Coordinates of C-alpha atoms in Angstrom, one line a residue:
M1 CA 0.0 0.0 0.0
D2 CA 2.7 2.4 0.9
A3 CA 4.3 2.1 -2.5
S4 CA 1.2 3.6 -4.2
I5 CA -0.6 5.6 -1.5
V6 CA 1.5 8.7 -2.1
I7 CA 0.7 8.7 -5.8
I8 CA -3.0 9.5 -5.3
S9 CA -2.2 11.9 -2.4
L10 CA 0.3 14.2 -4.2
P11 CA -2.1 17.1 -4.7
A12 CA -2.8 17.3 -0.9
I13 CA 0.9 16.8 -0.1
F14 CA 2.0 19.6 -2.4
R15 CA -0.7 21.9 -1.1
G16 CA 0.2 21.0 2.4
I17 CA 3.9 22.0 2.0
G18 CA 3.0 25.0 -0.2
L19 CA 4.5 23.9 -3.5
D20 CA 2.9 24.4 -6.9
P21 CA 3.2 21.0 -8.7
L22 CA 2.6 22.6 -12.1
A23 CA 5.4 25.1 -12.0
P24 CA 8.1 23.9 -14.5
G25 CA 10.8 23.8 -11.9
N26 CA 8.8 21.6 -9.6
I27 CA 8.1 18.7 -12.0
G28 CA 11.4 17.1 -10.7
Y29 CA 10.1 17.0 -7.2
L30 CA 6.9 15.4 -8.4
L31 CA 8.6 12.7 -10.4
W32 CA 11.1 11.9 -7.6
M33 CA 8.3 11.6 -5.1
I34 CA 7.0 8.8 -7.2
L35 CA 10.2 7.3 -8.6
G36 CA 12.5 7.6 -5.7
Y37 CA 10.9 4.7 -3.9
L38 CA 10.8 2.5 -7.0
L39 CA 14.5 3.3 -7.9
V40 CA 15.8 2.3 -4.4
S41 CA 13.7 -0.8 -4.4
A42 CA 14.9 -1.9 -7.8
V43 CA 18.6 -1.3 -7.0
L44 CA 18.8 -2.8 -3.5
V45 CA 16.6 -5.9 -3.4
V46 CA 19.2 -8.3 -4.9
V47 CA 21.9 -7.1 -2.5
L48 CA 19.6 -7.5 0.5
G49 CA 18.4 -10.9 -0.7
R50 CA 22.1 -12.0 -0.9
L51 CA 22.7 -10.7 2.6
G52 CA 19.7 -12.7 3.8
D53 CA 21.2 -15.8 2.3
M54 CA 24.4 -15.1 4.2
F55 CA 23.3 -13.8 7.6
G56 CA 19.7 -15.1 7.9
R57 CA 16.6 -14.1 6.0
V58 CA 14.5 -13.5 9.1
R59 CA 17.1 -11.3 10.6
I60 CA 17.2 -9.0 7.5
Y61 CA 13.4 -9.1 7.3
N62 CA 12.9 -8.0 10.9
L63 CA 15.5 -5.2 10.5
G64 CA 13.6 -4.0 7.4
F65 CA 10.4 -3.6 9.4
L66 CA 12.3 -1.5 12.0
V67 CA 13.8 0.8 9.3
F68 CA 10.4 1.1 7.6
A69 CA 8.8 2.1 10.9
C70 CA 11.4 4.8 11.7
A71 CA 11.1 6.3 8.1
S72 CA 7.3 6.3 8.4
V73 CA 7.6 8.4 11.6
A74 CA 10.0 10.8 10.0
L75 CA 7.8 11.3 6.9
S76 CA 4.8 12.3 9.1
L77 CA 6.9 14.9 10.9
D78 CA 8.1 16.9 7.9
P79 CA 9.2 20.2 9.5
F80 CA 9.8 22.2 6.3
R81 CA 7.8 23.8 3.5
A82 CA 8.2 24.3 -0.3
G83 CA 11.3 22.8 -1.9
A84 CA 12.9 21.9 1.4
G85 CA 9.8 20.1 2.5
A86 CA 9.7 18.1 -0.7
L87 CA 13.3 17.1 -0.4
W88 CA 12.7 15.9 3.2
L89 CA 9.8 13.7 1.9
I90 CA 11.9 12.4 -1.1
L91 CA 14.8 11.5 1.2
W92 CA 12.8 9.7 3.8
R93 CA 10.8 7.9 1.1
M94 CA 14.1 6.5 -0.1
V95 CA 15.0 5.4 3.4
Q96 CA 11.5 3.8 3.7
A97 CA 12.2 2.0 0.4
F98 CA 15.4 0.7 1.9
G99 CA 13.4 -0.9 4.7
G100 CA 10.8 -2.1 2.3
S101 CA 13.4 -3.7 0.1
M102 CA 14.6 -5.8 3.1
L103 CA 11.1 -7.1 3.4
T104 CA 10.4 -7.8 -0.2
A105 CA 13.8 -9.3 -0.9
N106 CA 13.3 -12.0 1.8
S107 CA 9.6 -12.6 2.2
A108 CA 9.2 -15.0 -0.7
A109 CA 12.4 -16.9 0.4
I110 CA 11.1 -17.2 4.0
L111 CA 7.8 -18.6 2.7
T112 CA 9.6 -21.0 0.4
D113 CA 11.7 -22.3 3.3
A114 CA 8.7 -22.7 5.6
F115 CA 6.2 -24.4 3.3
P116 CA 6.5 -27.8 1.6
A117 CA 6.3 -27.9 -2.2
R118 CA 2.7 -29.2 -2.2
Q119 CA 1.6 -26.0 -0.3
R120 CA 4.1 -23.5 -1.7
G121 CA 2.0 -22.1 -4.5
M122 CA -0.9 -21.3 -2.2
A123 CA 1.4 -19.6 0.4
L124 CA 3.2 -17.5 -2.2
G125 CA 0.0 -16.8 -4.0
V126 CA -1.5 -15.2 -0.8
N127 CA 1.7 -13.2 -0.3
Q128 CA 2.0 -12.1 -3.9
I129 CA -1.6 -11.1 -4.5
T130 CA -1.9 -9.3 -1.2
A131 CA 1.1 -7.2 -2.2
L132 CA -0.3 -6.4 -5.7
A133 CA -3.8 -5.7 -4.4
G134 CA -2.2 -3.4 -1.8
Q135 CA -0.8 -1.3 -4.6
F136 CA -4.3 -0.6 -5.9
L137 CA -5.9 -0.3 -2.4
G138 CA -3.3 2.3 -1.7
L139 CA -4.9 4.5 -4.3
L140 CA -8.2 4.3 -2.5
A141 CA -6.7 4.8 1.0
G142 CA -4.6 7.8 -0.3
G143 CA -7.7 9.5 -1.6
L144 CA -9.6 9.0 1.7
L145 CA -6.7 10.1 4.0
A146 CA -5.6 13.0 1.9
A147 CA -9.1 14.5 2.3
V148 CA -8.5 14.5 6.1
D149 CA -4.9 15.7 6.3
W150 CA -1.9 15.1 4.0
R151 CA 0.2 13.9 7.0
A152 CA -2.4 11.2 7.6
V153 CA -1.1 9.5 4.4
F154 CA 2.1 8.8 6.3
W155 CA 0.5 8.3 9.7
L156 CA -1.2 5.1 8.4
S157 CA 2.2 3.5 8.0
V158 CA 3.3 4.2 11.6
P159 CA 1.0 1.8 13.6
I160 CA 1.2 -0.9 10.9
S161 CA 5.0 -0.8 10.7
V162 CA 5.5 -0.6 14.5
T163 CA 3.1 -3.5 15.0
G164 CA 4.8 -5.5 12.2
T165 CA 8.2 -4.9 13.8
V166 CA 7.1 -6.3 17.2
W167 CA 5.2 -9.1 15.6
S168 CA 8.0 -10.2 13.3
Y169 CA 10.6 -10.2 16.1
L170 CA 8.3 -12.2 18.4
S171 CA 6.9 -14.7 15.9
L172 CA 9.4 -15.4 13.1
R173 CA 12.2 -18.0 13.5
E174 CA 15.1 -18.7 11.2
T175 CA 14.3 -21.9 9.2
S176 CA 17.4 -21.8 7.0
T177 CA 21.1 -22.1 7.8
G178 CA 23.0 -18.9 6.8
R179 CA 25.8 -19.6 4.4
R180 CA 28.5 -17.1 5.3
G181 CA 30.6 -15.7 2.5
R182 CA 32.3 -12.6 1.2
V183 CA 30.4 -9.6 0.1
D184 CA 30.7 -8.9 -3.6
W185 CA 31.6 -5.2 -3.2
L186 CA 32.5 -4.6 -6.9
G187 CA 29.4 -6.3 -8.1
N188 CA 27.3 -4.3 -5.6
A189 CA 28.8 -1.0 -6.7
T190 CA 28.5 -1.5 -10.4
F191 CA 25.0 -2.8 -10.2
A192 CA 23.7 -0.1 -7.9
T193 CA 25.4 2.7 -9.8
G194 CA 24.5 1.4 -13.2
A195 CA 20.8 0.8 -12.4
G196 CA 20.5 4.0 -10.5
I197 CA 22.0 6.1 -13.3
L198 CA 19.8 4.3 -15.9
L199 CA 16.6 4.8 -14.0
A200 CA 17.4 8.4 -13.2
A201 CA 18.0 9.1 -16.9
L202 CA 14.6 7.5 -17.7
T203 CA 13.1 9.9 -15.1
Y204 CA 14.6 13.0 -16.8
G205 CA 13.8 11.7 -20.2
I206 CA 10.1 12.4 -19.8
Q207 CA 10.7 16.0 -18.7
P208 CA 10.9 18.8 -21.3
Y209 CA 14.3 19.8 -22.7
G210 CA 14.6 23.1 -24.5
T211 CA 11.9 23.3 -27.1
S212 CA 11.3 19.6 -27.1
A213 CA 8.4 18.0 -25.2
T214 CA 10.7 15.3 -23.8
G215 CA 14.3 15.2 -22.7
W216 CA 15.5 12.2 -24.7
G217 CA 17.7 14.5 -26.8
S218 CA 19.4 15.9 -23.7
P219 CA 23.1 15.1 -23.6
W220 CA 22.8 14.4 -19.9
V221 CA 20.0 11.9 -20.5
L222 CA 21.9 10.2 -23.4
A223 CA 25.1 10.1 -21.2
G224 CA 23.0 8.5 -18.4
L225 CA 21.5 5.9 -20.6
S226 CA 24.8 4.9 -22.2
G227 CA 26.7 5.1 -18.9
G228 CA 24.1 3.0 -17.1
V229 CA 24.1 0.3 -19.8
L230 CA 27.9 0.2 -19.8
L231 CA 28.0 -0.2 -16.0
L232 CA 25.5 -3.0 -16.1
A233 CA 27.5 -4.7 -18.8
L234 CA 30.6 -4.4 -16.6
F235 CA 28.5 -5.8 -13.7
C236 CA 27.7 -8.9 -15.8
W237 CA 31.3 -9.3 -16.6
V238 CA 32.3 -9.0 -12.9
E239 CA 29.7 -11.5 -11.8
S240 CA 30.9 -14.1 -14.2
R241 CA 34.4 -14.0 -12.7
V242 CA 34.1 -13.5 -8.9
A243 CA 34.0 -16.5 -6.6
E244 CA 30.9 -15.4 -4.7
P245 CA 28.8 -13.1 -6.9
M246 CA 25.9 -11.0 -5.7
F247 CA 23.8 -11.8 -8.8
H248 CA 24.0 -15.5 -9.6
L249 CA 23.9 -15.5 -13.4
G250 CA 24.1 -19.3 -13.3
L251 CA 20.5 -19.3 -12.1
F252 CA 19.4 -18.2 -15.6
R253 CA 20.5 -21.6 -16.9
V254 CA 17.4 -22.9 -15.1
R255 CA 14.7 -22.5 -17.8
A256 CA 11.8 -22.0 -15.3
F257 CA 13.8 -19.2 -13.5
A258 CA 14.8 -17.4 -16.7
A259 CA 11.4 -17.6 -18.4
G260 CA 9.5 -16.7 -15.3
N261 CA 11.6 -13.6 -14.6
L262 CA 11.4 -12.4 -18.2
A263 CA 7.6 -12.8 -18.1
A264 CA 7.5 -10.9 -14.8
L265 CA 9.5 -8.0 -16.2
L266 CA 7.3 -7.6 -19.2
T267 CA 4.2 -7.9 -17.2
A268 CA 5.4 -5.3 -14.7
V269 CA 6.0 -2.9 -17.5
A270 CA 2.5 -3.5 -18.9
R271 CA 0.9 -3.3 -15.4
G272 CA 2.6 0.0 -14.6
G273 CA 1.5 1.5 -17.8
L274 CA -2.1 0.3 -17.1
Q275 CA -2.1 1.8 -13.6
F276 CA -0.9 5.3 -14.6
M277 CA -2.9 5.6 -17.8
L278 CA -6.1 4.5 -16.0
I279 CA -5.6 7.1 -13.3
I280 CA -5.1 9.8 -15.9
W281 CA -8.0 8.6 -18.0
L282 CA -10.4 8.6 -15.1
Q283 CA -9.2 11.7 -13.2
G284 CA -8.6 13.9 -16.3
I285 CA -11.4 13.0 -18.6
W286 CA -14.1 10.5 -17.6
L287 CA -14.9 11.6 -14.1
P288 CA -15.1 15.3 -14.8
L289 CA -17.3 14.5 -17.9
H290 CA -19.7 12.8 -15.5
G291 CA -20.0 15.7 -13.1
Y292 CA -17.2 15.0 -10.5
A293 CA -15.2 18.0 -9.3
F294 CA -11.5 17.8 -10.2
E295 CA -10.5 17.9 -6.5
D296 CA -12.6 14.8 -5.8
T297 CA -11.4 12.7 -8.7
P298 CA -8.4 11.1 -7.0
L299 CA -10.7 9.4 -4.4
W300 CA -13.3 8.3 -7.0
A301 CA -10.6 7.0 -9.4
G302 CA -9.5 4.6 -6.7
I303 CA -13.1 3.5 -6.2
F304 CA -13.8 3.0 -9.8
M305 CA -10.7 0.9 -10.2
L306 CA -11.7 -1.6 -7.5
P307 CA -12.7 -4.3 -10.1
L308 CA -9.0 -4.6 -10.9
T309 CA -8.2 -5.3 -7.3
T310 CA -11.1 -7.7 -7.0
G311 CA -9.8 -9.7 -9.9
F312 CA -6.4 -10.0 -8.2
L313 CA -8.0 -11.2 -4.9
L314 CA -10.2 -13.8 -6.7
A315 CA -7.6 -15.4 -8.9
G316 CA -4.4 -15.2 -6.9
P317 CA -4.8 -17.7 -4.0
V318 CA -7.0 -20.0 -6.0
C319 CA -4.6 -20.3 -8.9
G320 CA -1.7 -20.6 -6.5
Y321 CA -3.4 -23.5 -4.9
L322 CA -4.3 -25.2 -8.3
S323 CA -0.7 -24.6 -9.6
D324 CA 0.5 -26.8 -6.8
R325 CA -1.4 -29.7 -8.3
F326 CA -1.4 -29.0 -12.0
G327 CA 1.8 -26.9 -12.6
S328 CA 2.5 -23.2 -13.2
R329 CA 2.8 -23.0 -16.9
L330 CA -0.9 -23.4 -17.8
F331 CA -2.1 -20.8 -15.3
S332 CA 0.6 -18.2 -15.9
T333 CA 0.3 -18.3 -19.7
T334 CA -3.5 -18.3 -19.7
G335 CA -3.5 -15.3 -17.3
L336 CA -1.2 -13.3 -19.5
L337 CA -3.4 -14.0 -22.5
L338 CA -6.4 -12.7 -20.5
V339 CA -4.3 -9.5 -19.7
A340 CA -3.5 -9.0 -23.4
A341 CA -7.2 -9.5 -24.3
S342 CA -8.2 -6.9 -21.7
F343 CA -5.8 -4.4 -23.2
A344 CA -7.3 -5.1 -26.6
G345 CA -10.7 -4.4 -25.2
L346 CA -9.6 -1.1 -23.6
L347 CA -8.3 -0.1 -27.1
V348 CA -11.8 -0.2 -28.6
L349 CA -13.6 1.7 -25.8
P350 CA -14.5 5.3 -26.5
V351 CA -13.0 7.9 -24.2
D352 CA -16.4 8.6 -22.7
F353 CA -17.2 4.9 -22.1
R354 CA -20.1 3.1 -20.3
Y355 CA -18.8 1.9 -16.9
G356 CA -20.1 -1.7 -17.2
P357 CA -17.8 -2.8 -20.0
F358 CA -14.9 -0.9 -18.5
A359 CA -15.4 -2.6 -15.1
G360 CA -15.6 -6.0 -16.9
L361 CA -12.3 -5.4 -18.7
L362 CA -10.6 -4.3 -15.4
L363 CA -11.9 -7.4 -13.7
M364 CA -10.5 -9.5 -16.6
S365 CA -7.1 -7.8 -16.4
G366 CA -6.9 -8.2 -12.6
F367 CA -8.0 -11.9 -12.8
G368 CA -5.4 -12.5 -15.5
Q369 CA -2.7 -10.9 -13.5
G370 CA -3.7 -12.9 -10.5
M371 CA -3.6 -16.1 -12.5
F372 CA -0.1 -15.2 -13.6
S373 CA 1.6 -13.7 -10.5
A374 CA 1.1 -16.5 -7.9
P375 CA 2.0 -19.5 -10.0
N376 CA 4.9 -17.6 -11.7
T377 CA 6.4 -16.7 -8.3
S378 CA 6.0 -20.3 -7.1
S379 CA 7.7 -21.5 -10.2
I380 CA 10.6 -19.1 -9.9
M381 CA 11.2 -19.7 -6.2
G382 CA 10.8 -23.5 -6.4
S383 CA 13.2 -23.8 -9.3
V384 CA 16.4 -22.7 -7.4
P385 CA 18.4 -24.5 -4.7
A386 CA 17.4 -23.5 -1.1
E387 CA 20.7 -21.7 -0.4
Y388 CA 20.0 -19.2 -3.2
R389 CA 16.4 -18.5 -2.4
G390 CA 17.2 -15.1 -0.9
V391 CA 19.1 -13.9 -3.9
A392 CA 16.5 -15.4 -6.2
S393 CA 13.8 -13.6 -4.4
G394 CA 15.8 -10.3 -4.7
M395 CA 16.4 -10.9 -8.4
R396 CA 12.6 -11.5 -8.9
S397 CA 11.8 -8.3 -7.1
T398 CA 14.4 -6.4 -9.1
F399 CA 12.8 -7.4 -12.3
Q400 CA 9.3 -6.4 -11.1
N401 CA 10.4 -3.0 -9.6
S402 CA 12.6 -2.2 -12.6
G403 CA 9.6 -3.0 -14.9
T404 CA 7.4 -0.5 -13.0
A405 CA 10.0 2.2 -13.2
L406 CA 10.6 1.4 -16.9
S407 CA 6.8 1.6 -17.5
I408 CA 6.8 5.3 -16.4
G409 CA 9.6 6.2 -18.8
V410 CA 8.1 4.2 -21.7
F411 CA 4.4 4.9 -21.5
F412 CA 4.7 8.5 -20.3
S413 CA 7.0 9.2 -23.3
L414 CA 4.6 7.6 -25.7
M415 CA 1.7 9.6 -24.3
I416 CA 3.6 12.9 -24.1
S417 CA 4.8 12.5 -27.8
G418 CA 1.2 11.9 -28.8
L419 CA -0.1 14.9 -26.9
A420 CA 2.7 17.2 -28.1
A421 CA 1.6 16.7 -31.7
S422 CA -1.9 18.0 -31.3
L423 CA -2.7 19.3 -27.8
P424 CA -1.0 22.8 -28.1
A425 CA -3.0 23.8 -31.2
A426 CA -6.3 22.3 -29.8
L427 CA -5.7 24.1 -26.5
G428 CA -4.9 27.5 -28.0
D429 CA -7.8 27.4 -30.5
G430 CA -10.3 26.3 -27.7
L431 CA -9.2 29.1 -25.4
R432 CA -9.3 31.8 -28.0
A433 CA -12.8 30.6 -29.1
H434 CA -14.0 31.4 -25.5
G435 CA -12.7 34.9 -25.3
V436 CA -9.2 34.3 -23.9
P437 CA -6.7 36.9 -25.4
A438 CA -4.3 35.5 -27.9
G439 CA -1.3 36.1 -25.7
A440 CA -2.7 34.3 -22.7
A441 CA -4.0 31.5 -24.8
G442 CA -0.6 31.0 -26.5
Q443 CA 1.1 31.0 -23.1
A444 CA -1.3 28.4 -21.8
A445 CA -0.9 26.3 -25.0
S446 CA 2.9 26.4 -24.6
L447 CA 2.8 24.6 -21.3
P448 CA 4.8 21.4 -21.6
P449 CA 2.5 18.4 -22.3
V450 CA 4.0 16.7 -19.2
S451 CA 2.6 19.4 -17.1
T452 CA -0.8 19.0 -18.6
L453 CA -0.5 15.3 -18.1
F454 CA 0.4 15.6 -14.5
A455 CA -2.3 18.1 -13.9
T456 CA -4.9 15.4 -14.8
F457 CA -2.8 12.9 -12.8
L458 CA -3.0 15.2 -9.7
G459 CA -6.7 15.9 -10.0
N460 CA -6.2 19.6 -11.0
N461 CA -8.1 21.6 -13.6
P462 CA -5.1 23.1 -15.5
I463 CA -7.2 25.7 -17.3
E464 CA -8.4 27.2 -14.1
H465 CA -4.9 27.0 -12.6
L466 CA -3.2 28.7 -15.6
L467 CA -5.7 31.4 -16.3
A468 CA -6.3 32.3 -12.6
A469 CA -2.5 32.7 -12.1
G470 CA -2.2 35.4 -14.8
G471 CA -5.5 37.2 -13.8
T472 CA -7.0 36.4 -17.2
L473 CA -10.2 35.0 -15.7
D474 CA -11.0 38.4 -14.1
H475 CA -11.3 40.0 -17.6
L476 CA -13.8 37.4 -18.9
S477 CA -17.6 37.3 -18.6
A478 CA -19.3 35.1 -16.0
G479 CA -20.5 32.7 -18.7
Q480 CA -17.0 32.4 -20.2
R481 CA -15.5 31.7 -16.7
R482 CA -18.1 29.0 -16.0
T483 CA -17.4 27.3 -19.3
L484 CA -13.6 27.4 -19.0
T485 CA -13.4 26.3 -15.4
G486 CA -16.3 23.8 -15.6
H487 CA -16.1 20.0 -15.6
T488 CA -16.4 19.5 -19.4
F489 CA -14.3 22.1 -21.2
F490 CA -10.8 20.6 -20.6
P491 CA -11.8 16.9 -20.7
Q492 CA -13.6 17.5 -24.1
L493 CA -10.6 19.5 -25.4
V494 CA -8.0 16.9 -24.4
S495 CA -10.0 13.7 -25.2
G496 CA -9.0 13.5 -28.9
P497 CA -5.3 13.9 -28.4
F498 CA -5.4 11.7 -25.3
H499 CA -7.3 8.9 -27.0
H500 CA -4.7 8.8 -29.8
G501 CA -1.9 8.4 -27.2
L502 CA -4.0 5.9 -25.2
T503 CA -4.3 3.7 -28.4
V504 CA -0.5 3.6 -28.7
V505 CA 0.0 2.9 -25.0
F506 CA -2.5 0.1 -24.8
G507 CA -1.3 -1.4 -28.1
V508 CA 2.3 -1.6 -26.8
A509 CA 1.1 -3.0 -23.5
A510 CA -0.9 -5.7 -25.3
A511 CA 2.1 -6.7 -27.3
M512 CA 4.2 -6.9 -24.2
A513 CA 1.6 -9.1 -22.5
L514 CA 1.7 -11.5 -25.5
V515 CA 5.5 -11.7 -25.5
A516 CA 5.3 -12.3 -21.8
A517 CA 2.8 -15.1 -22.4
F518 CA 5.2 -16.7 -25.0
A519 CA 8.0 -16.5 -22.5
S520 CA 5.8 -18.1 -19.8
A521 CA 5.0 -20.9 -22.1
L522 CA 8.7 -21.6 -22.6
R523 CA 9.2 -22.4 -18.9
G524 CA 8.8 -26.1 -19.5
D525 CA 7.2 -28.7 -17.2
H526 CA 9.7 -28.2 -14.4
R527 CA 8.1 -26.6 -11.4
R528 CA 10.3 -26.8 -8.4
L529 CA 13.1 -28.7 -6.7
P530 CA 12.2 -31.3 -4.1
D531 CA 12.1 -30.2 -0.5
A532 CA 15.2 -30.6 1.6
P533 CA 15.6 -34.1 3.0
A534 CA 15.0 -34.6 6.7
G535 CA 18.7 -34.6 7.5
A536 CA 19.0 -31.0 6.2
R537 CA 16.4 -29.7 8.5
T538 CA 17.3 -27.2 11.2
S539 CA 16.9 -27.8 14.9
S540 CA 13.6 -26.0 14.8
G541 CA 12.2 -28.7 12.6
E542 CA 11.6 -26.5 9.6
G543 CA 13.0 -26.9 6.2
G544 CA 16.6 -25.9 5.8
P545 CA 18.9 -25.5 2.8
S546 CA 18.3 -27.9 0.0
E547 CA 21.0 -30.3 -1.1
A548 CA 19.8 -29.7 -4.7
A549 CA 21.5 -28.4 -7.8
P550 CA 24.7 -26.4 -7.4
S551 CA 25.1 -23.0 -8.9
A552 CA 27.2 -22.2 -11.9
Q553 CA 29.9 -21.0 -9.4
A554 CA 30.1 -24.3 -7.5
P555 CA 33.5 -26.1 -7.7
P556 CA 33.7 -28.8 -10.3
T557 CA 33.8 -32.4 -9.4
T558 CA 35.9 -35.2 -10.8
T559 CA 34.4 -38.0 -12.9
A560 CA 35.0 -40.5 -10.1
Q561 CA 33.3 -38.2 -7.6
T562 CA 30.3 -37.7 -9.9
A563 CA 29.9 -41.4 -10.6
Q564 CA 30.2 -42.2 -6.8
T565 CA 27.6 -39.5 -6.0
A566 CA 25.2 -40.8 -8.7
Q567 CA 25.6 -44.3 -7.5
T568 CA 24.9 -43.2 -3.9
A569 CA 21.7 -41.4 -5.1
R570 CA 20.6 -44.5 -7.0
T571 CA 21.1 -46.7 -4.0
A572 CA 19.1 -44.2 -1.8
R573 CA 16.3 -44.2 -4.3
T574 CA 16.3 -48.0 -4.4
A575 CA 16.1 -48.2 -0.7
R576 CA 13.2 -45.7 -0.5
T577 CA 11.4 -47.6 -3.2
S578 CA 11.8 -50.9 -1.4
A579 CA 10.5 -49.3 1.8
G580 CA 7.3 -48.4 0.0
R581 CA 8.1 -44.7 -0.7
T582 CA 7.5 -44.7 -4.4
P583 CA 6.7 -41.5 -6.3
S584 CA 3.1 -42.5 -6.3
G585 CA 3.0 -43.1 -2.6
P586 CA 1.3 -41.0 0.1
G587 CA 4.3 -38.7 0.8
A588 CA 5.2 -38.1 -2.8
E589 CA 5.6 -34.6 -4.4
P590 CA 2.8 -33.5 -6.8
P591 CA 3.2 -34.5 -10.4
G592 CA 5.7 -32.4 -12.2
D593 CA 7.6 -31.4 -9.0
R594 CA 10.7 -33.4 -9.9
P595 CA 13.4 -31.8 -12.0
T596 CA 14.2 -33.6 -15.3
G597 CA 17.9 -33.9 -14.3
S598 CA 19.1 -35.4 -11.0
P599 CA 20.7 -32.7 -8.7
S600 CA 23.4 -35.3 -8.0
D601 CA 24.5 -35.9 -11.6
G602 CA 26.4 -32.7 -11.9
R603 CA 24.0 -31.2 -14.5
G604 CA 21.7 -29.4 -12.1
P605 CA 18.0 -28.8 -12.7
R606 CA 16.7 -28.3 -16.3

């Protein structure tokens, strides 16, 4: 919830600290308020997952709750105003993201340790879908709390995070044995710097530069993009040569892990574009056309998007449970096809749609994403050896968080480019037709499209905001003022250019969902490694590290050692079979749970 609750509350937050969000110099504050959290989460989750593997996942998880609680308190006590107040919030949001990354990097690994394979999909499904539903419920909670007080948006996190801190320290026990090792400092530095620079360049790429509507031609943005890519390439080179890497590239040799993460990345990009475009569509056009005041649209946008959350909650746990019995590929791939179909349906809706078909498409999209997310997470986490579950969970979270950050750069750029081609002329002509002097109309029309886009995103009427600031409204008749500042003038003016951009955005998102479905179908029949044998359990009786497939960095074995190990495994299997523990027996794993290659034959899971 906390990752998205600020998005819908930004108008109240900016008013509370006395900052005009539409002033050209303040767009950076606005973007970093949204993207700062995502950037820190995307950069740090792999590092913190690796630390969880080394020093204990529960220990890192508990510390994350404590950091999150302290940052929540600091956010609600912002002592500054204007730019200083915004910087305070951005800084502590990043600290909050650091604590949140400790939680997300290790939560899936803790659940994978604690639950046997036959229940793992259900457990991870509840965890995953609750998190995704929270992102959309945060939009609703933000709208409700912002109407009370902007600080209440951050107050909500305080009791939850304090209670979570106490609860986790009292109830969670370490179920895995920490595998101490050396910290990959060079890998950490190159990854954090490269990913940070790359995502920062994407952030500034959607801001205007000179006379251009976007900043993709800025030398700083181009340098950031190229520098970030080079550093990430250097990171991959480093990781292939260090003894104990942070990012285990060898895990991508497991087809289920590689295909699942690729599908998750593309789905996160499409889902992020859907979320932001729906907010703009509802707040900037549809709700005002149906009589809602601009300042009330953030709350009602969250309410009208509830079918999306409902679909998540219906599909996630059920499909997680069924994937334990029938495999992940069927549900994940079918879910993504439903998501692509929902995007295609949104493409054919008019801007001023009837709510029934719109709600049905949102329900379909949420249901499809729920079908995909839980089985896909279970497939990814069950496909890696137990000692690498922390880093695997961090890698999975990195792909998801990076996809959300990428979606902002990709889809906002597509939308801004579409608006820049037709919005200025339409806005200037419309204002002059209603008595606005040519100079004032030209000045309003020259506003960067990103400002107009964010005005709708923040629930502001940009026409009233722009004309009132220059005193133009005072020189117009009462009828002209009512028309220009009413609910319908701006939405009708912007609906044509916006629908053109929306067609491009949803078309690209549908294509991404189809490619993600194809990647999901390539994961194969492999679902998860077997649970750790009884001898590998910890003293608490819970599952410990698996004896399964070594990583690509494991030391090689000789032919004699491999043959001896394989013979030992065959003898053990024979003994278990003779004792009545055949694969079809009562204690067997569900069909499809066994890797196609024996973990003991030196080849690892396939």
